Coordinates of C-alpha atoms and ligand atoms in Angstrom, one line a residue:
M1 CA 33.0 -15.7 -54.2
I2 CA 31.7 -17.9 -51.5
Y3 CA 29.9 -21.1 -52.7
H4 CA 28.5 -24.4 -51.6
A5 CA 29.6 -27.5 -53.5
E6 CA 29.3 -31.2 -53.0
G7 CA 32.4 -33.1 -53.9
V8 CA 34.7 -36.0 -53.4
V9 CA 38.2 -35.7 -51.9
L10 CA 40.6 -37.0 -54.6
R11 CA 43.7 -35.9 -52.7
S12 CA 44.5 -34.6 -49.3
Q13 CA 48.0 -33.5 -48.5
A14 CA 49.4 -32.2 -45.2
F15 CA 50.7 -28.6 -45.5
G16 CA 52.5 -26.5 -43.0
E17 CA 52.1 -27.2 -39.4
A18 CA 48.3 -27.8 -39.2
D19 CA 46.8 -27.3 -42.7
R20 CA 45.8 -29.5 -45.5
I21 CA 45.5 -28.9 -49.2
V22 CA 42.7 -30.9 -50.6
T23 CA 41.8 -31.6 -54.2
L24 CA 38.0 -31.9 -54.6
L25 CA 36.1 -33.2 -57.5
T26 CA 32.9 -31.2 -57.2
R27 CA 29.7 -31.7 -58.9
S28 CA 29.1 -28.0 -59.9
E29 CA 32.6 -26.6 -60.2
G30 CA 34.7 -29.5 -61.5
K31 CA 38.1 -30.1 -59.9
V32 CA 39.2 -27.4 -57.3
R33 CA 42.2 -27.2 -54.9
A34 CA 41.6 -25.6 -51.6
A35 CA 43.5 -25.1 -48.4
A36 CA 41.8 -26.2 -45.1
R37 CA 43.5 -24.2 -42.3
G38 CA 44.2 -25.7 -38.9
V39 CA 42.5 -29.0 -39.9
R40 CA 45.2 -31.2 -38.4
R41 CA 44.7 -29.7 -34.9
T42 CA 42.6 -32.0 -32.7
R43 CA 38.9 -31.1 -32.6
S44 CA 39.0 -29.5 -36.0
R45 CA 35.6 -29.9 -37.6
L46 CA 37.3 -30.2 -40.9
M47 CA 39.3 -33.2 -40.1
G48 CA 36.6 -35.7 -41.2
P49 CA 35.3 -34.0 -44.2
T50 CA 38.9 -33.5 -45.7
Q51 CA 39.9 -37.2 -45.4
L52 CA 40.8 -38.9 -48.6
F53 CA 37.8 -40.4 -50.5
T54 CA 35.1 -38.7 -48.5
Y55 CA 32.0 -37.4 -50.2
G56 CA 30.9 -34.3 -48.6
S57 CA 29.4 -30.9 -48.8
Y58 CA 31.8 -27.9 -48.7
L59 CA 31.7 -24.2 -48.3
L60 CA 34.5 -22.7 -50.4
V61 CA 35.9 -19.3 -50.9
R62 CA 37.4 -18.4 -54.2
G63 CA 39.7 -15.5 -54.5
R64 CA 42.3 -14.4 -57.1
S65 CA 44.6 -17.4 -56.5
D66 CA 44.1 -20.9 -58.0
L67 CA 44.1 -22.2 -54.4
E68 CA 40.7 -21.7 -52.8
T69 CA 39.8 -21.8 -49.1
L70 CA 37.8 -24.6 -47.6
S71 CA 36.0 -23.0 -44.7
Q72 CA 33.3 -25.6 -43.8
G73 CA 32.7 -29.2 -44.6
E74 CA 30.2 -31.8 -43.7
I75 CA 30.4 -35.6 -44.5
R76 CA 27.7 -37.0 -46.7
E77 CA 29.3 -40.4 -47.0
S78 CA 32.6 -41.1 -45.3
L79 CA 33.3 -44.2 -47.5
R80 CA 35.6 -45.4 -44.7
N81 CA 36.0 -48.9 -45.9
L82 CA 38.3 -47.5 -48.6
R83 CA 40.7 -46.3 -45.9
E84 CA 40.6 -49.4 -43.8
D85 CA 41.4 -52.1 -46.3
L86 CA 44.8 -52.2 -48.1
E87 CA 43.5 -53.5 -51.4
R88 CA 40.5 -51.2 -51.5
M89 CA 42.7 -48.2 -50.5
A90 CA 45.1 -49.0 -53.3
Y91 CA 42.4 -49.2 -55.9
A92 CA 40.6 -46.1 -54.7
S93 CA 43.9 -44.2 -54.6
Y94 CA 44.5 -45.2 -58.2
A95 CA 40.9 -44.2 -59.2
C96 CA 41.4 -40.8 -57.6
E97 CA 44.8 -40.2 -59.0
L98 CA 43.8 -41.2 -62.5
V99 CA 40.8 -38.8 -62.4
D100 CA 42.9 -36.0 -60.9
R101 CA 45.4 -36.4 -63.7
M102 CA 42.8 -36.6 -66.5
V103 CA 40.4 -33.8 -65.7
E104 CA 41.2 -30.0 -65.8
E105 CA 40.7 -27.6 -62.9
R106 CA 37.4 -25.7 -62.7
E107 CA 35.7 -27.5 -65.6
A108 CA 32.3 -28.7 -64.3
D109 CA 31.6 -32.1 -65.5
E110 CA 28.6 -33.7 -63.7
P111 CA 28.9 -37.1 -65.5
V112 CA 32.5 -37.5 -64.3
F113 CA 31.6 -36.6 -60.8
F114 CA 28.9 -39.2 -60.7
L115 CA 31.1 -41.8 -62.4
V116 CA 33.8 -41.3 -59.7
L117 CA 31.3 -41.4 -56.9
Q118 CA 29.7 -44.6 -58.1
V119 CA 32.9 -46.3 -58.5
L120 CA 34.1 -45.4 -55.0
R121 CA 30.7 -46.4 -53.5
Q122 CA 30.9 -49.8 -55.2
M123 CA 34.5 -50.3 -54.0
D124 CA 33.5 -49.2 -50.5
A125 CA 30.6 -51.7 -50.5
G126 CA 33.0 -54.6 -51.2
A127 CA 32.6 -55.0 -55.0
D128 CA 35.6 -56.3 -57.0
P129 CA 37.9 -53.3 -57.5
F130 CA 39.7 -54.8 -60.4
G131 CA 36.7 -54.8 -62.7
L132 CA 35.7 -51.3 -61.4
A133 CA 39.1 -49.9 -62.2
R134 CA 38.9 -51.1 -65.7
Y135 CA 35.4 -49.7 -66.0
L136 CA 36.6 -46.3 -64.9
E137 CA 39.5 -46.3 -67.2
L138 CA 37.5 -46.9 -70.2
A139 CA 34.6 -44.6 -69.1
L140 CA 37.1 -41.7 -68.5
L141 CA 38.7 -42.4 -72.0
D142 CA 35.3 -42.4 -73.6
H143 CA 33.9 -39.4 -71.8
L144 CA 36.9 -37.2 -72.1
G145 CA 36.9 -37.6 -75.9
Y146 CA 39.4 -40.3 -76.6
Q147 CA 36.9 -43.1 -77.4
P148 CA 39.1 -46.1 -78.2
Q149 CA 38.1 -47.8 -81.4
L150 CA 36.9 -51.2 -80.3
D151 CA 34.3 -51.9 -83.1
G152 CA 36.7 -52.5 -85.9
C153 CA 40.1 -52.0 -87.3
L154 CA 41.7 -48.5 -87.1
G155 CA 43.7 -49.3 -90.2
C156 CA 41.2 -50.6 -92.8
G157 CA 37.9 -50.2 -91.1
R158 CA 37.1 -53.9 -91.1
A159 CA 34.4 -54.7 -88.4
W160 CA 35.5 -56.7 -85.4
Q161 CA 34.8 -60.4 -85.8
P162 CA 35.9 -62.7 -83.0
G163 CA 39.0 -64.4 -84.2
P164 CA 42.8 -64.7 -83.6
G165 CA 45.4 -62.2 -84.6
W166 CA 43.8 -58.9 -83.6
G167 CA 45.7 -56.5 -81.6
L168 CA 45.6 -53.0 -80.0
N169 CA 47.7 -50.0 -80.5
G170 CA 47.5 -47.6 -77.5
S171 CA 48.8 -44.5 -79.2
E172 CA 46.6 -44.9 -82.2
G173 CA 43.7 -45.6 -79.8
G174 CA 42.1 -48.9 -80.8
L175 CA 42.0 -52.3 -82.4
L176 CA 43.9 -53.4 -85.5
C177 CA 42.9 -56.4 -87.6
P178 CA 45.2 -59.4 -88.2
E179 CA 46.4 -57.9 -91.6
C180 CA 47.0 -54.4 -90.4
A181 CA 48.6 -55.8 -87.2
T182 CA 51.4 -57.2 -89.1
S183 CA 52.8 -53.8 -90.1
R184 CA 52.3 -51.8 -86.9
P185 CA 53.2 -52.3 -83.2
V186 CA 50.4 -53.9 -81.5
R187 CA 49.6 -55.7 -78.2
R188 CA 48.1 -59.0 -79.3
L189 CA 44.7 -59.7 -77.6
S190 CA 42.8 -63.0 -77.4
P191 CA 39.1 -62.8 -78.8
G192 CA 37.9 -63.1 -75.2
S193 CA 39.9 -60.0 -74.1
V194 CA 38.5 -57.9 -77.0
E195 CA 35.0 -59.0 -76.1
S196 CA 35.6 -58.1 -72.5
L197 CA 36.9 -54.7 -73.3
R198 CA 33.7 -54.1 -75.6
R199 CA 31.4 -55.4 -72.9
L200 CA 32.9 -53.0 -70.3
R201 CA 31.5 -50.1 -72.2
S202 CA 27.9 -51.2 -71.9
L203 CA 28.1 -51.9 -68.1
S204 CA 26.9 -49.9 -65.1
A205 CA 29.3 -49.5 -62.2
A206 CA 27.3 -52.0 -60.2
R207 CA 27.7 -54.6 -63.0
A208 CA 31.5 -53.8 -63.3
G209 CA 31.9 -54.6 -59.7
V210 CA 30.8 -58.2 -60.1
L211 CA 32.7 -58.9 -63.3
R212 CA 34.7 -62.1 -63.4
F213 CA 37.4 -62.3 -66.1
A214 CA 38.3 -65.6 -67.6
A215 CA 41.8 -66.9 -67.0
G216 CA 44.4 -64.6 -68.6
T217 CA 41.8 -62.1 -69.8
G218 CA 41.9 -59.9 -66.9
R219 CA 45.6 -59.3 -67.3
E220 CA 45.3 -58.6 -71.0
V221 CA 42.3 -56.2 -70.6
R222 CA 44.3 -54.4 -67.8
D223 CA 47.4 -54.1 -70.1
A224 CA 45.4 -52.9 -73.1
L225 CA 43.7 -50.2 -71.1
K226 CA 47.1 -49.2 -69.7
D227 CA 48.5 -48.8 -73.3
L228 CA 45.5 -46.6 -74.1
L229 CA 46.0 -44.5 -71.0
D230 CA 49.7 -44.1 -71.3
A231 CA 49.1 -42.4 -74.6
R232 CA 46.8 -39.8 -72.9
V233 CA 48.3 -39.3 -69.4
E234 CA 51.7 -37.9 -69.0
G235 CA 54.1 -39.5 -66.6
P236 CA 53.7 -42.4 -64.4
L237 CA 50.8 -42.8 -61.8
K238 CA 52.2 -43.3 -58.3
A239 CA 49.2 -45.4 -57.2
R240 CA 49.4 -47.7 -60.2
A241 CA 53.0 -48.8 -59.2
F242 CA 51.7 -49.6 -55.8
L243 CA 48.7 -51.5 -57.2
E244 CA 50.9 -53.5 -59.4
S245 CA 53.2 -54.5 -56.5
L246 CA 50.1 -55.6 -54.7
E247 CA 48.8 -57.6 -57.6
L248 CA 52.1 -59.4 -58.0
A249 CA 52.2 -60.4 -54.3
P250 CA 52.2 -64.2 -54.0
W251 CA 48.9 -64.4 -52.2
K252 CA 47.2 -62.4 -54.9
E253 CA 48.4 -64.7 -57.7
E254 CA 45.1 -66.2 -58.8
T255 CA 42.8 -63.3 -58.1
H256 CA 42.6 -61.7 -61.5
G257 CA 43.3 -64.7 -63.7
R258 CA 40.5 -66.8 -62.1
A259 CA 38.5 -69.1 -64.4
G260 CA 34.7 -69.0 -64.3
P261 CA 31.6 -67.6 -66.0
D262 CA 32.0 -64.0 -67.2
Ligands
LIG1 ZN1 42.7 -53.7 -90.8

């Protein structure tokens, strides 16, 4: 089968002497892996379209193997800023690795395709990648059927009321009220962090890219989402470790704990 598909390059690995294996998140066919032959030779027309994070149109050949052949490609949006700035590259790599790990091959899912494309476009345009990463994490959990319970207590059903003592249990997938939290393992969350998590759900990618988290909240929101994801994604994410080392760098200290209006 030969087919056209638009897609985003989630992963691009050198293979053999001159080839690349790319993982594409396509709009019509879901995630596919394809070999691009001879792409690393100079003047290969596939060099640009197979670069990491590129949004392009592709001509693919599907045979009997899981690995398809990418025979032609054309750049729609190169999203090149994602490859030229260390912080954006780290966040975009994390976004792509997370999606790669969470979606199955050859399961078409247009909303996930557009979610990823919007997040990468916002990052490319210079929006704050921290809020966008949190937005993507929650949107993926919601869309893939894991909807964390953020409206009330998983234990007793009590509705969320801003107040102290609430916590989150990642493997159970949601909030626990102060009473239920005493008997189960939870990550304690400030009322502001719970509100921020709940608000993330109602945002667009564009709004998530201008989010400002109040002091301390950003870190709590990030850690809460990490707990939720760790229960769903097997094994460590390479890009996350790199991102965390970047966030801990001294010059980044205040970036995600900044005070200010939400
Ligand atoms: Zn409860």
